[in-house]
Amino acid sequence: MTPTKTSLLAKKTGEVLRLTPKTDLVASTVEGHRTSMMKAIESSSEAVVLDLTSVDQIDSLGITLVLGLFKSCQKTGTAFAIEGVKPDILRVFKLFNLTKFFPVTEA
Amino acid sequence: MTTPLRVLFVEDNQDDADLVLRELRKGGYDVSWTRVDTRLGMEQALAEKALDLVICDHVIPGFGSSGALEVIRTKGIETPLIIVSGAAPEDVVTQAMRAGAKDFISKNALLRLVPAVERELREAAGRQEKGQIAARLRDSEGRYETLFNENPAPMLLVDALTLLVVDANHAAADFFGHSLEVLKQVTVRALSLQAQSGTWKRLQRGEGQRGYQFPDRVLRRDGTTREVEVFAVRVNQGPRALLLATLFDQTERKEAQEGIARLAAAVEQVADAITIMDAAGTIEYVNHAFELLTGLAQTTSVGWTLCDLLDHEAVRTATSQAGKGESWEGRVCIQLAGLHAKEVDITCSPVRDASGTITNLVAVMRDITAELELDRQLRQTHKMDALGALAAGISHDFNNVLTTILTATELIKMSLPASSDLHSKVDAIYQAGLCAAGLTKQILSFSRKSEEKRMPLDLSAILKNSLQMLRSTLPLNATLESEFTSGIWVEGEPAQIHQVVMNLVINAFHAMRAKGGVLHVTLSEVASDGTLAALGLTEGRYAFLTVRDTGCGMDERTLERIFDPFFTTKPAGEGTGLGLSMVHAAVTKAGGKILVQSRLGEGTTFRIYWPCVTGREIPVIGVQPEDVNGHETILFVDDEELVAALAKMGLQNLGYTVNIRTSPGEALEEFRAHPELYDLVFTDLAMPEMNGADLAAKLREIRPEVPILLVSGLPMTKTLALSTRGRFEGVVSKPFTPFDLASSARRILGSGPARLARTREETPRPQSNREVRPQKGALVLLAEDSHMTRSMIRAWLEKADYEVREAQDGMEAWELMTNGPDRHRFDLLLTDVVMPRMDGLELTQLVRKLDPALPIAILTSNEDKETVKSALNLGVNEFINKPFKAPELLQCVERLLTDRAARQEGRRSVETAQAVRMAQQTMVAVPEKGLPLFSLYEPLTDAGGDVFRCMKCVDGSILFILADVAGHSVLSSYAVASFLAMLSTFVGECVSLLALPPGQSGNDPERSHCLHSCGLYGHIPCAPLQHLATKFNQGIQSGPFSEIPVCALFGLWTPASGKLQILNAGIPHGLLSRKADGIVMPIELNGTPLGILPEPLLEETTLQLEPGDRLLFGTDGFFDVLSTDRKPFQDLAPTQWGALRESPIDWALSVICEKVRAHGNGLISDDLLVIGFEQPLLERAPDEMVLFFPSTARAIDMACQRLGESIKASELGPRLGKSKLFDISIAVREALTNAVIHGNGNRPEANVTLRCKPEAEDGRLIVTVADEGPGFDLEAHAPPLDPLSERGRGIPLICAYAQDVRMTGSELTMTFLLEESPHDAH
């Protein structure tokens, strides 16, 4: 599946890296986001915050991406949190019990 | 609190002044004052003290306010002056104000005084501050001017928006070579080669308030460029943003850095190992080559001395001498753990600083091991060449002597009565002669002057045989161990390879004779790698043979000479000294390598690398005539009378008439006198007067077509060189026997009279009005690597009157088909699957390109399903499973040949009829029973073998079957009838069951059973086509025509939805012409014909057809029609079908069939059956949305968007909340993603169908997603147990968000209810 060009804002403030995807986390964007996000977290930081303020849709591939990001952070001992989650997407996270593993803050 | 105020009164009246004073004090001022009433007094007062205010009466005798104002003005005093006076006309007031008075206050209105004073004092303070600022600014500007203009670094002041240079300093003008005026007219783009770079743009955008430092490259007026480091800072000048850029020229520094980097890279990458030490010899740096040479990592080496690492006396000397200031050069042999010993040239030198003090030592080491080995090989080559020249010199004469001995011996044997006791003695002479001939060959072999017949050989088999033979001669106290990899093929002369093995093994035996030991022989195949490349071996695969003994071993001197010819350590009479030299020559000539290691008393190991053969290196192996007798007349020319006489006697004994001549002149004369008498001429090459080549040329002047064979005792290369002037049909090498001569003669003159040869041209053609039978004497090509199986099959076939050509593998079979004497004549190919060099499948693939109609049967031995599938794909006609018996094989061969004969017969018989039919009418495709499906059928004979049936189910879907029954015999037609009956039963049953409404099967156990077996479970159809095909297969196998296989294609098409299920069992690939893009693509479904295997290989697929998509299916009679240049129609069919895109479907079918006939030049040799249909518009409810889209990620987004719009626009739209829409969207998105990725495997050409049907009354929305995959089991997709698993969650998401989910084949149907809260569902 050819990934669509995606946009990700990666901003580091102090030791906190904030990743803000500007498009939905769905099949057409996931691969692009995965590449950008993994590259962004290469530089060490104490915490990674995934800001989903601009995300309206997420699919199972998007969830897998979030999990992958979380696991990568776990490996390096980096704290991981999700912020700006819209209520509908929060339901999806709760459906798969993901809120137990990292803090998820609603928008 | 009072405010001090210093006031000067210009007033002639104290009372008036007091009045004012009182008013000021009332206003809170602590007034210190002076009163004057003259110009002089005023000037003095102003000069003496600082004042805050001047209050002046308007009229003072001799002075007045105008005089006071003049004093203030002329003195340049900033102190404000206020006039306090009696009432005055307005013009007077205006005039005073113009003259510089700050206010004019009437004595009657002194209330204004204090505010006026306050104002003036405030303004005066402001003026004073401004003055100070202006002074500071002037100061600052002065400093900036100096800093900017006098700065030695080039500086530019640039407009941030336009990058226009606003100002530049003198250094910039000098640096760029432009005047300041010019600089101020250009933009940075004219100066910087990287002005378009990100940093300048960031500066333009206003980013980086603290400025940027970045590298740039600038262009100067003289065209040169300079590397600079730019420090740019943003400065604001009013509303205008400017950039102040300071440039620092880095060119020289960069060049210097690059130079250092270059030097460092060179040192690091140079092939010689370099070590840099401090003056005391401690290593500070080693390069990569040093790591390779020593196997020691850089990090390991640093900190040690070279002597620590290499532990060699010479190295100690080298570093010590360099430490004393002298260079040292020498060669050492270093041996490091785990590495082979290496010969190394070392140079060690001191490095001095400017003062001459030694700061470092540098050691350069070069590995010359390979170079020395090359030198040694070169010396060996020269030695061998010299010996070879000597050997070649004597071999010619020696061969002549041997010819005489061998021929005479053979003649004696022929003339001896069978009972003679001289036979054994003559045999002994003959054998001795052969031995001598072998010896001559060996001499030529190691001297590389001989030309053996090289062929591919199974080295493992030779080695196995040799060891088997030698095992009995193994010394009693020795044991033999061996490890082989079988199937290693090399190229060589069989006897020579055999001798290589024998020589090495026998030598080992001899070495172990005294003490016994173990002989270990291994054979494996290795790929060339770095190690082999170092040995000078080219890339490729090598047979790796090792022969290791634990015998007496050799000392170094012996080791150096073991490959020298005639060098032997064995007692006289036990060895010729040629064994190992022959081994060496043979291996080297083959492009291999022989290595030997030995230690006295410990044993010897030979390692041989011999190149493995590849397909392209295999020469054609000629077929030796078995019977060499003949009756032709031969002229034999040789100046050696004895040789000529013996040749005559030998050939005459074999039935030939031979005239001999011992001089070329006489021979020419004889031939001129009787040119037509001779069928063949043999001539020696080296003769006095005229050599063989010249003689041949003269003979051809007399009779150009006469066959001439050359007889030569010279090595073949020399023979060929000398014979270029003549043209010869072949060469016979001396020494020869009469059999050799006769054999060569037969090869030229053709098979002898004793042979019952029958060419295909002589075979009578079958008559059209009789039963078609296979040709007896048909030519069968048999490819089989097992000699025993090959011989057995050959015997069976020959007994049944077939002619057989054997090939020991696919490569040889292909050579026989393309270059052999019987090329293009074979009637049948029988081939094994697994064979060396080229397997049966590869052979089939090649043969099919050469002759698509040649029957091919494969001899299988438990091949896997994939192999069988591949074979079917390649067009194999039959499979014969091993082990098989003669009747099975012969029946299969007869069946295939009968079919071939029938096709050829049929082709002729229908030719005329076809021509007439074509002239009169054109066949037209007809619709099937009112269905939108068209077929065109033209049987080859009355006993047609192709069948097409279709029927409509109650639900509107159409079930169709296309079948091709093998053969066109009467038997086949009975089989067709039988199969049709079977099909009717099975299909009827299936169709009626498919038509049942859901749930109706539950109460009737029998029907329920049928339903289940028919592929229905509950109301969900499972795999009806699979079931139908399996039942049909069972029916054929258990029926009366079980030996007749049927190729079949089953389809279930639902025009209402566009769904098409297809299952294939051996029918050629159908063609799908897409409406959307006009592309025609094959539907690649394979499968075995039914009736052959208990469980046939069947492939099934589902297509989602869009309106306008067209399908075409045909039997091989349609696709395999050959053009006159033997191209099958299959190659053209996609283009032709695509070109008919715009024609009505029935017309397109008729036209393409006419194209088939035209392609075959009117000659159709099989039933022609083709069907076609076009997907009509889909049925849909008024507000139902149907969307087709390709399998791409972007298409999913697009489909979701369309779905959202459609739902919002529907009646349900206003009733759906945002969250509900989200639920629908996430579930449908998952279903689409699943269809694209898993169902259609991300193939963009595969369609996904999305249907969305709002049912407003019931308050629900039904969404169906269908793909072209096999579907999946919903139950098997539970959410992962581990919440952190990265496993897919697609199906659980769908199930969570849709209120009902069902899977039917490849269709996923989701129902969303408006009323139910999705939260509850979760």
Short mmCIF file of N, CA and C in Angstrom, two decimals, chain B residues 1234-1295:
data_model
loop_
_atom_site.label_atom_id
_atom_site.label_comp_id
_atom_site.label_asym_id
_atom_site.label_seq_id
_atom_site.Cartn_x
_atom_site.Cartn_y
_atom_site.Cartn_z
N ASN B 1234 -9.37 -3.98 5.49
CA ASN B 1234 -9.21 -5.43 5.49
C ASN B 1234 -9.37 -5.98 4.08
N ALA B 1235 -10.35 -5.47 3.33
CA ALA B 1235 -10.58 -5.94 1.96
C ALA B 1235 -9.40 -5.60 1.07
N VAL B 1236 -8.86 -4.40 1.21
CA VAL B 1236 -7.74 -3.97 0.36
C VAL B 1236 -6.48 -4.78 0.67
N ILE B 1237 -6.16 -4.87 1.97
CA ILE B 1237 -4.89 -5.48 2.35
C ILE B 1237 -4.97 -7.00 2.31
N HIS B 1238 -5.97 -7.54 3.00
CA HIS B 1238 -6.00 -9.01 3.13
C HIS B 1238 -6.79 -9.67 2.00
N GLY B 1239 -7.97 -9.13 1.71
CA GLY B 1239 -8.79 -9.77 0.67
C GLY B 1239 -8.13 -9.67 -0.69
N ASN B 1240 -7.69 -8.48 -1.05
CA ASN B 1240 -7.14 -8.28 -2.39
C ASN B 1240 -5.63 -8.21 -2.43
N GLY B 1241 -5.01 -8.40 -1.29
CA GLY B 1241 -3.54 -8.47 -1.25
C GLY B 1241 -2.88 -7.22 -1.79
N ASN B 1242 -3.51 -6.06 -1.60
CA ASN B 1242 -2.91 -4.80 -2.06
C ASN B 1242 -2.69 -4.75 -3.56
N ARG B 1243 -3.41 -5.57 -4.31
CA ARG B 1243 -3.28 -5.51 -5.78
C ARG B 1243 -4.21 -4.41 -6.27
N PRO B 1244 -3.67 -3.31 -6.79
CA PRO B 1244 -4.55 -2.21 -7.19
C PRO B 1244 -5.58 -2.65 -8.23
N GLU B 1245 -5.24 -3.65 -9.03
CA GLU B 1245 -6.15 -4.05 -10.11
C GLU B 1245 -7.37 -4.80 -9.57
N ALA B 1246 -7.29 -5.26 -8.31
CA ALA B 1246 -8.43 -5.98 -7.75
C ALA B 1246 -9.43 -4.97 -7.18
N ASN B 1247 -10.71 -5.22 -7.43
CA ASN B 1247 -11.74 -4.27 -7.02
C ASN B 1247 -12.25 -4.53 -5.61
N VAL B 1248 -12.72 -3.47 -4.99
CA VAL B 1248 -13.49 -3.61 -3.75
C VAL B 1248 -14.85 -2.94 -4.02
N THR B 1249 -15.90 -3.60 -3.58
CA THR B 1249 -17.24 -3.02 -3.76
C THR B 1249 -17.77 -2.59 -2.41
N LEU B 1250 -18.30 -1.39 -2.37
CA LEU B 1250 -18.90 -0.87 -1.13
C LEU B 1250 -20.36 -0.54 -1.43
N ARG B 1251 -21.25 -1.14 -0.68
CA ARG B 1251 -22.68 -0.85 -0.85
C ARG B 1251 -23.21 -0.32 0.48
N CYS B 1252 -24.00 0.71 0.40
CA CYS B 1252 -24.54 1.28 1.64
C CYS B 1252 -26.04 1.51 1.44
N LYS B 1253 -26.81 0.87 2.27
CA LYS B 1253 -28.27 0.93 2.09
C LYS B 1253 -28.93 1.42 3.38
N PRO B 1254 -29.41 2.67 3.38
CA PRO B 1254 -30.11 3.15 4.57
C PRO B 1254 -31.55 2.63 4.59
N GLU B 1255 -31.96 2.10 5.69
CA GLU B 1255 -33.35 1.64 5.81
C GLU B 1255 -33.99 2.49 6.90
N ALA B 1256 -34.53 3.60 6.45
CA ALA B 1256 -34.99 4.63 7.39
C ALA B 1256 -36.11 4.10 8.28
N GLU B 1257 -37.01 3.32 7.68
CA GLU B 1257 -38.15 2.84 8.47
C GLU B 1257 -37.72 1.98 9.64
N ASP B 1258 -36.77 1.14 9.36
CA ASP B 1258 -36.29 0.24 10.42
C ASP B 1258 -35.21 0.90 11.27
N GLY B 1259 -34.84 2.08 10.88
CA GLY B 1259 -33.81 2.80 11.63
C GLY B 1259 -32.47 2.09 11.60
N ARG B 1260 -32.10 1.61 10.47
CA ARG B 1260 -30.80 0.94 10.39
C ARG B 1260 -30.12 1.22 9.06
N LEU B 1261 -28.84 0.96 9.08
CA LEU B 1261 -28.01 1.20 7.89
C LEU B 1261 -27.26 -0.10 7.61
N ILE B 1262 -27.34 -0.57 6.37
CA ILE B 1262 -26.65 -1.83 6.05
C ILE B 1262 -25.52 -1.51 5.09
N VAL B 1263 -24.32 -1.86 5.48
CA VAL B 1263 -23.14 -1.59 4.63
C VAL B 1263 -22.48 -2.92 4.29
N THR B 1264 -22.24 -3.11 3.01
CA THR B 1264 -21.59 -4.36 2.57
C THR B 1264 -20.27 -4.03 1.89
N VAL B 1265 -19.23 -4.73 2.27
CA VAL B 1265 -17.92 -4.57 1.63
C VAL B 1265 -17.54 -5.92 1.03
N ALA B 1266 -17.28 -5.95 -0.27
CA ALA B 1266 -16.92 -7.22 -0.92
C ALA B 1266 -15.58 -7.07 -1.62
N ASP B 1267 -14.74 -8.08 -1.47
CA ASP B 1267 -13.45 -8.04 -2.16
C ASP B 1267 -13.31 -9.28 -3.03
N GLU B 1268 -12.12 -9.48 -3.58
CA GLU B 1268 -11.91 -10.61 -4.49
C GLU B 1268 -11.16 -11.74 -3.82
N GLY B 1269 -11.10 -11.71 -2.51
CA GLY B 1269 -10.38 -12.76 -1.78
C GLY B 1269 -11.29 -13.91 -1.42
N PRO B 1270 -10.75 -14.84 -0.65
CA PRO B 1270 -11.52 -16.04 -0.31
C PRO B 1270 -12.44 -15.85 0.89
N GLY B 1271 -12.43 -14.69 1.51
CA GLY B 1271 -13.23 -14.48 2.71
C GLY B 1271 -12.49 -14.99 3.94
N PHE B 1272 -13.09 -14.82 5.10
CA PHE B 1272 -12.41 -15.27 6.32
C PHE B 1272 -13.46 -15.60 7.38
N ASP B 1273 -12.99 -16.22 8.43
CA ASP B 1273 -13.87 -16.65 9.49
C ASP B 1273 -13.90 -15.58 10.57
N LEU B 1274 -15.06 -15.00 10.77
CA LEU B 1274 -15.19 -13.91 11.75
C LEU B 1274 -14.80 -14.36 13.15
N GLU B 1275 -15.15 -15.61 13.46
CA GLU B 1275 -14.92 -16.11 14.82
C GLU B 1275 -13.42 -16.17 15.15
N ALA B 1276 -12.63 -16.30 14.11
CA ALA B 1276 -11.20 -16.47 14.35
C ALA B 1276 -10.47 -15.16 14.58
N HIS B 1277 -11.22 -14.06 14.67
CA HIS B 1277 -10.55 -12.76 14.82
C HIS B 1277 -10.97 -12.05 16.10
N ALA B 1278 -10.74 -12.70 17.22
CA ALA B 1278 -11.05 -12.08 18.50
C ALA B 1278 -9.98 -11.03 18.80
N PRO B 1279 -10.28 -10.09 19.71
CA PRO B 1279 -9.24 -9.10 20.06
C PRO B 1279 -8.06 -9.82 20.68
N PRO B 1280 -6.86 -9.30 20.52
CA PRO B 1280 -5.69 -9.98 21.09
C PRO B 1280 -5.78 -10.03 22.61
N LEU B 1281 -5.31 -11.16 23.17
CA LEU B 1281 -5.38 -11.32 24.62
C LEU B 1281 -4.46 -10.31 25.31
N ASP B 1282 -3.32 -10.11 24.70
CA ASP B 1282 -2.38 -9.14 25.26
C ASP B 1282 -2.73 -7.76 24.70
N PRO B 1283 -3.18 -6.85 25.55
CA PRO B 1283 -3.58 -5.53 25.02
C PRO B 1283 -2.45 -4.82 24.28
N LEU B 1284 -1.21 -5.19 24.60
CA LEU B 1284 -0.08 -4.51 23.94
C LEU B 1284 0.35 -5.22 22.67
N SER B 1285 -0.32 -6.29 22.32
CA SER B 1285 0.07 -7.00 21.10
C SER B 1285 -0.14 -6.07 19.91
N GLU B 1286 0.77 -6.16 18.97
CA GLU B 1286 0.63 -5.31 17.78
C GLU B 1286 -0.17 -6.03 16.70
N ARG B 1287 -0.82 -7.12 17.08
CA ARG B 1287 -1.66 -7.86 16.14
C ARG B 1287 -2.81 -6.98 15.67
N GLY B 1288 -3.35 -7.31 14.51
CA GLY B 1288 -4.43 -6.49 13.96
C GLY B 1288 -5.66 -6.50 14.85
N ARG B 1289 -6.33 -5.36 14.89
CA ARG B 1289 -7.55 -5.27 15.68
C ARG B 1289 -8.72 -4.90 14.79
N GLY B 1290 -8.53 -5.09 13.47
CA GLY B 1290 -9.53 -4.63 12.51
C GLY B 1290 -10.88 -5.27 12.72
N ILE B 1291 -10.92 -6.60 12.72
CA ILE B 1291 -12.21 -7.29 12.81
C ILE B 1291 -12.87 -7.04 14.18
N PRO B 1292 -12.09 -7.11 15.29
CA PRO B 1292 -12.72 -6.76 16.57
C PRO B 1292 -13.32 -5.36 16.57
N LEU B 1293 -12.68 -4.43 15.90
CA LEU B 1293 -13.22 -3.07 15.82
C LEU B 1293 -14.57 -3.07 15.10
N ILE B 1294 -14.60 -3.80 13.98
CA ILE B 1294 -15.86 -3.87 13.21
C ILE B 1294 -16.95 -4.47 14.10
N CYS B 1295 -16.61 -5.58 14.75
CA CYS B 1295 -17.60 -6.27 15.57
C CYS B 1295 -18.05 -5.39 16.75
#
